[in-house]
Each structure stands twice: as C-alpha cells, then as structure tokens.
XYZ file of C-alpha atoms in Angstrom:
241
model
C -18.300 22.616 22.204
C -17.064 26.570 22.729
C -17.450 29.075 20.808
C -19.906 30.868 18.197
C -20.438 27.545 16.904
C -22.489 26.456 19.936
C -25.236 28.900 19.190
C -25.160 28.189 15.638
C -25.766 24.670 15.734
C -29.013 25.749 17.875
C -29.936 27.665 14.533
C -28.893 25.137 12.518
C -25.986 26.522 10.952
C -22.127 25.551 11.254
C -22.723 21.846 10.152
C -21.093 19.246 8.789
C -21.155 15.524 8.207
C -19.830 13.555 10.941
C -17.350 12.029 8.209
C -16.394 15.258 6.420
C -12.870 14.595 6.489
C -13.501 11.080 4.313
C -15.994 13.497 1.743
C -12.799 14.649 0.054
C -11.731 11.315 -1.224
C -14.052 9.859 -4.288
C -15.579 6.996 -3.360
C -15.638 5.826 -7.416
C -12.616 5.599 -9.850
C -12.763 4.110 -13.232
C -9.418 3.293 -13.448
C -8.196 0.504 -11.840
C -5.694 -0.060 -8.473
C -3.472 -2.998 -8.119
C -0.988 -3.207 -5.201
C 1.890 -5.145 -4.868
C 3.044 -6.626 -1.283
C 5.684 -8.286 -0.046
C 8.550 -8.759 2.458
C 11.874 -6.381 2.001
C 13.626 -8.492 -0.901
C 10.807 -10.034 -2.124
C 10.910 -8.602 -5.610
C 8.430 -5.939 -5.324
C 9.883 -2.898 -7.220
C 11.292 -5.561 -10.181
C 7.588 -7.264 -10.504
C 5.990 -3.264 -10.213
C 8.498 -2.350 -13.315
C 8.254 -5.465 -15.194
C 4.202 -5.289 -15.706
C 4.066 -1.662 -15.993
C 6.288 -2.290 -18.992
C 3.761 -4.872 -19.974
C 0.750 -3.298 -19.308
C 2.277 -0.594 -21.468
C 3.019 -2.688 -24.327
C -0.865 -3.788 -24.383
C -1.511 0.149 -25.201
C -3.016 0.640 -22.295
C -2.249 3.826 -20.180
C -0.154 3.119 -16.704
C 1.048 4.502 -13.767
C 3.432 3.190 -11.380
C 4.240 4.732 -8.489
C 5.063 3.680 -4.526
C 4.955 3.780 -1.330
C 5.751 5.789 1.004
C 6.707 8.456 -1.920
C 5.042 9.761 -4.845
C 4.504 12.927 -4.155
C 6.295 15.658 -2.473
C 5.139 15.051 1.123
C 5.386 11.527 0.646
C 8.782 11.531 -0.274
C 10.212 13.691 2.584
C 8.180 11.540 5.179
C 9.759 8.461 3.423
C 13.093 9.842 4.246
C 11.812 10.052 7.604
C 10.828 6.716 8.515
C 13.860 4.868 6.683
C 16.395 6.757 8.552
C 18.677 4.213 10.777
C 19.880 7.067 12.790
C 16.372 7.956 13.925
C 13.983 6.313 16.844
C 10.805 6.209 15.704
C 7.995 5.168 18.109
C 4.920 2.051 16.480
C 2.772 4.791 16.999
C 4.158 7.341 15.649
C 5.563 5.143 12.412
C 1.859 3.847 11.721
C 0.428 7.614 11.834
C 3.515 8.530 9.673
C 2.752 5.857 7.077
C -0.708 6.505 7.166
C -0.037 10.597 6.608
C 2.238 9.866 3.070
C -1.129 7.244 2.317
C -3.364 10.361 2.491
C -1.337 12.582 0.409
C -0.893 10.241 -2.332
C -4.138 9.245 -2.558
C -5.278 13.135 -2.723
C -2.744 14.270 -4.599
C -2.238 11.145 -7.369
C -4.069 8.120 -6.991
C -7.521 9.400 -7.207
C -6.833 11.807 -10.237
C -5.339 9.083 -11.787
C -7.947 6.205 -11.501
C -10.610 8.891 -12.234
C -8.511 9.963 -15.069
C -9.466 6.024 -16.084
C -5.636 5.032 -15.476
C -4.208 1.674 -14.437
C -2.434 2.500 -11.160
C 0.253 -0.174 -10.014
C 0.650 0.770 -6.731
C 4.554 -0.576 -4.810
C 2.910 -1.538 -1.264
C -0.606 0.194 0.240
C -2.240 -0.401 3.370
C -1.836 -4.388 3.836
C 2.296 -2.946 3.871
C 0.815 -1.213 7.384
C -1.676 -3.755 8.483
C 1.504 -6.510 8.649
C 4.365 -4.261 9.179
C 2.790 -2.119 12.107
C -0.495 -3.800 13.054
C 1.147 -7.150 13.086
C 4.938 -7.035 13.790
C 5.063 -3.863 15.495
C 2.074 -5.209 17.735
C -0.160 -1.778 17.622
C -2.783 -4.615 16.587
C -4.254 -4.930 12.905
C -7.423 -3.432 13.559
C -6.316 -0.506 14.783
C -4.320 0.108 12.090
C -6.697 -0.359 9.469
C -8.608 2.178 11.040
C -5.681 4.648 10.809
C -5.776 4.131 7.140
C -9.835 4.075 6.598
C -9.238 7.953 7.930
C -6.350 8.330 5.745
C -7.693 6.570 2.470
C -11.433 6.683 2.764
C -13.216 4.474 0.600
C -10.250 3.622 -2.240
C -9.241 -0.405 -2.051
C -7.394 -2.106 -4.265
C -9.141 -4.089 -7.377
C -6.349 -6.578 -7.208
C -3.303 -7.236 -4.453
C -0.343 -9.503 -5.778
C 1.765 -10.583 -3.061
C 5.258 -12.183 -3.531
C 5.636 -14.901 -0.653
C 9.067 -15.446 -0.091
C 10.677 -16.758 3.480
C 12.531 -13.757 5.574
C 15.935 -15.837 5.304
C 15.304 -16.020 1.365
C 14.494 -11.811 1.546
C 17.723 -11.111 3.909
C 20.022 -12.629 1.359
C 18.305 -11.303 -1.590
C 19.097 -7.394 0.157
C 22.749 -8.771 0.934
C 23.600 -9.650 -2.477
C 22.287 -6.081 -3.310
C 24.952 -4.542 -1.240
C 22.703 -2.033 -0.131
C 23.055 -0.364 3.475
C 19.422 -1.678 5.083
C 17.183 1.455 6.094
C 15.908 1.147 9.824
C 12.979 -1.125 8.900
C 15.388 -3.383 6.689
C 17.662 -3.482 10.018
C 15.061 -5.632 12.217
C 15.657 -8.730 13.476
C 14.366 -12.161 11.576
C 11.339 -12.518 14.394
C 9.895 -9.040 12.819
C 9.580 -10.302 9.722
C 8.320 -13.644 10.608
C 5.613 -11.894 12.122
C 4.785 -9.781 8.956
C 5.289 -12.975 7.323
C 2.540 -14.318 8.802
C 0.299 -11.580 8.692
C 0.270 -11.152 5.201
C -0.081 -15.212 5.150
C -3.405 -14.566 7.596
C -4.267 -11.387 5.170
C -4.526 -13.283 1.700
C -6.223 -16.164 3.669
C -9.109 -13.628 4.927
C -8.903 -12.034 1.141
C -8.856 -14.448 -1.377
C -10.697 -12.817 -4.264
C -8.219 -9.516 -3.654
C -5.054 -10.950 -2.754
C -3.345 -13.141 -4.929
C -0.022 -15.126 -3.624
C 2.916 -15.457 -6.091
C 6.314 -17.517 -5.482
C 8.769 -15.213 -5.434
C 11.273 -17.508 -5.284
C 10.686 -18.426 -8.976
C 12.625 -16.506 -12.011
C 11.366 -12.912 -12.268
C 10.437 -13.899 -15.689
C 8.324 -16.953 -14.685
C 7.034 -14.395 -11.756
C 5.704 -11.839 -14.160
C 3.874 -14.414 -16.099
C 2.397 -15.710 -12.989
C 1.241 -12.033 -12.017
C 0.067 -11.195 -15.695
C -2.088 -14.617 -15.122
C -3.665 -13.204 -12.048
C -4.819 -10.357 -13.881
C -5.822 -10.854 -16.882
C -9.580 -9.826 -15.859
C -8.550 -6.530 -14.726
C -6.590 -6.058 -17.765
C -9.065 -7.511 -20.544
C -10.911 -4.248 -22.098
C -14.054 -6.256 -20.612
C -12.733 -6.498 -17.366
C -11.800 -2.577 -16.636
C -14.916 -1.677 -14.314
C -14.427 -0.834 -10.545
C -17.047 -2.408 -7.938
C-alpha cells in the first residue's frame, strides 16, 4: 500500500470492508425477479411480452425490461457487443456483459424490486454463464464470479428457460429476415455448447430454473410459463428468500 493511507490504517482510519464494492447493491427486494433464458430464436422477447401483458391484466404492477439494455449505459454497450463488424475478445465480451449487468441492476432492477415490483427480466447471468463460461470456454465458474462482483447478492426468484434445438433457433431467426448480430453469426457447435450448458444449469437448479418447450405454440408456451409461476404470482406467494 502507498500513500497517506498507509499511516492511517496504523491509526485506524481509511477503512473499508473488504467487499465495499458489493455494499451498494441491497441484498433484500420485495418485489420479485424472474428471468427468462434461452437460445437466439427461442422465443424469449415474445414469452417476456406475452406474461408481462398477463401479469398486468392480474392488476399487478410489472416491469419488463432486458438484457444487455435498459438503461443508458446498457444500451450503448449492447450496441457494442452485437456489432458484426467488431472483434471482440471472450474476455473482454464477459467483462462487457457483466459491466451493462451492474448498471442495470444499480440503476433499475433494485429500485424496482424494492419499489415491490414484478421485474421480468429478458436474459441475466445464466445468458453469461452458457454463452461465455460455457461456449466461449472462459469456464463457468469464472464467469459467475464476474457477475457476483457485478450483481452482488440479487438472484432470480424464478428462471424460465425455453429449450429449443440450435437448428430449430437458426430457422426461427431466418424466417425473421433479420441480419444476425455477431453472436447470432456463430457457428451451430457454439450453440450446442450453450445448449448444453443451460441443459447442465437447470439440472444443477431445479427449484429456480424451470424448462419450457419452446417448440410448442406461443400460446400453449405462455400457459406453460404462467403454470410455473403461479406461486410467485399468488398475493401469498410474493415474498423474496
């Protein structure tokens, strides 16, 4: 250590936890946080509208909002690591992910679930644990401590994730017509391996992560996902652990 500081920790003064940085993030909400995971095409961003509608319709207050984006840093660093016309190293894609993560959950997600608000939440950290720990090979334990520093103690109540095969994804995005963003423009043995990893993820989770056929009729899907949580959404049911 240099510095005044090193005399002043020999008087005691100039401090701090050894976890300060995590002290800023509130460790209880009494709203309540359910992701929503998935390969490219699975059907995330339909599902996410479809229940806040009916979550809405229940009169019960709802926020949807996703990742990376919500905010204003968010958004730009989103632009950032969907550019195809930019290289972006694992490393510096997990740390990038994990940065937008922080922000939201600063800026939006804790106000909001301390606010008492039902947060649907478009992808969270799992999205990172499979896309960079697992198919980008930076190893799933090191990125889930990436995002402990970035998200401190806030988990998810509830994780619905749509299972759907990459093949069945791919065509999904081509009938869209949309130009694929660089992620969206890896080859089928990337997203085998996130695939997988969110396979291994709800198998290690079961209580958390709930698996949904997204291969069924987004109507039939919504149902399913309403189904799955119907605890969290019961007024008896709207506590946090």
């Amino acid at each position: 250590m240099t510095g005044g500081c090193h005399g002043a920790h020999r008087r005691g003064e100039c401090k701090r936890p050894p976890d300060a940085a995590l002290a800023t993030v509130p460790s209880v909400a009494r709203g309540s946080l359910i992701t929503i995971e998935g390969l490219d095409g699975a059907g995330k961003s339909t599902l996410a509208r479809a229940l806040a509608e009916a979550i809405a319709a229940r009169g019960q207050r709802v926020e949807l909002l996703r990742e990376p984006g919500g905010v204003d840093v968010s958004e730009r660093i989103r632009a950032l690591v969907k550019d195809p016309a930019l290289a972006v190293a694992p490393r510096a894609e997990a740390l990038l992910y994990a940065a937008a993560r922080a922000q939201l959950v600063d800026e939006r997600l804790a106000p909001l679930l301390g606010d008492g608000a039902i947060v649907l939440l478009d992808r969270y950290v799992d999205s990172s644990l499979a896309y960079q720990g697992a198919a980008r090979g930076l190893g799933v334990e090191r990125v889930r401590a990436i995002n402990r520093f970035a998200t401190g103690p806030l988990q998810p109540d509830r994780t619905l994730l749509l299972r759907i095969t990459p093949a069945a994804g791919r065509a999904r995005q081509v009938q869209r017509a949309e130009s694929p963003d660089r992620l969206e423009s890896e080859d089928e043995s990337f997203f085998a391996r996130i695939a997988a990893a969110y396979d291994e993820l709800a198998r290690s989770e079961p209580e958390r992560i709930r698996v949904l056929d997204a291969s069924l009729a987004p109507e039939r899907v919504l149902a399913d996902a309403l189904a799955e949580l119907d605890d969290l959404l019961a007024p008896t049911g709207r506590t946090r652990s």
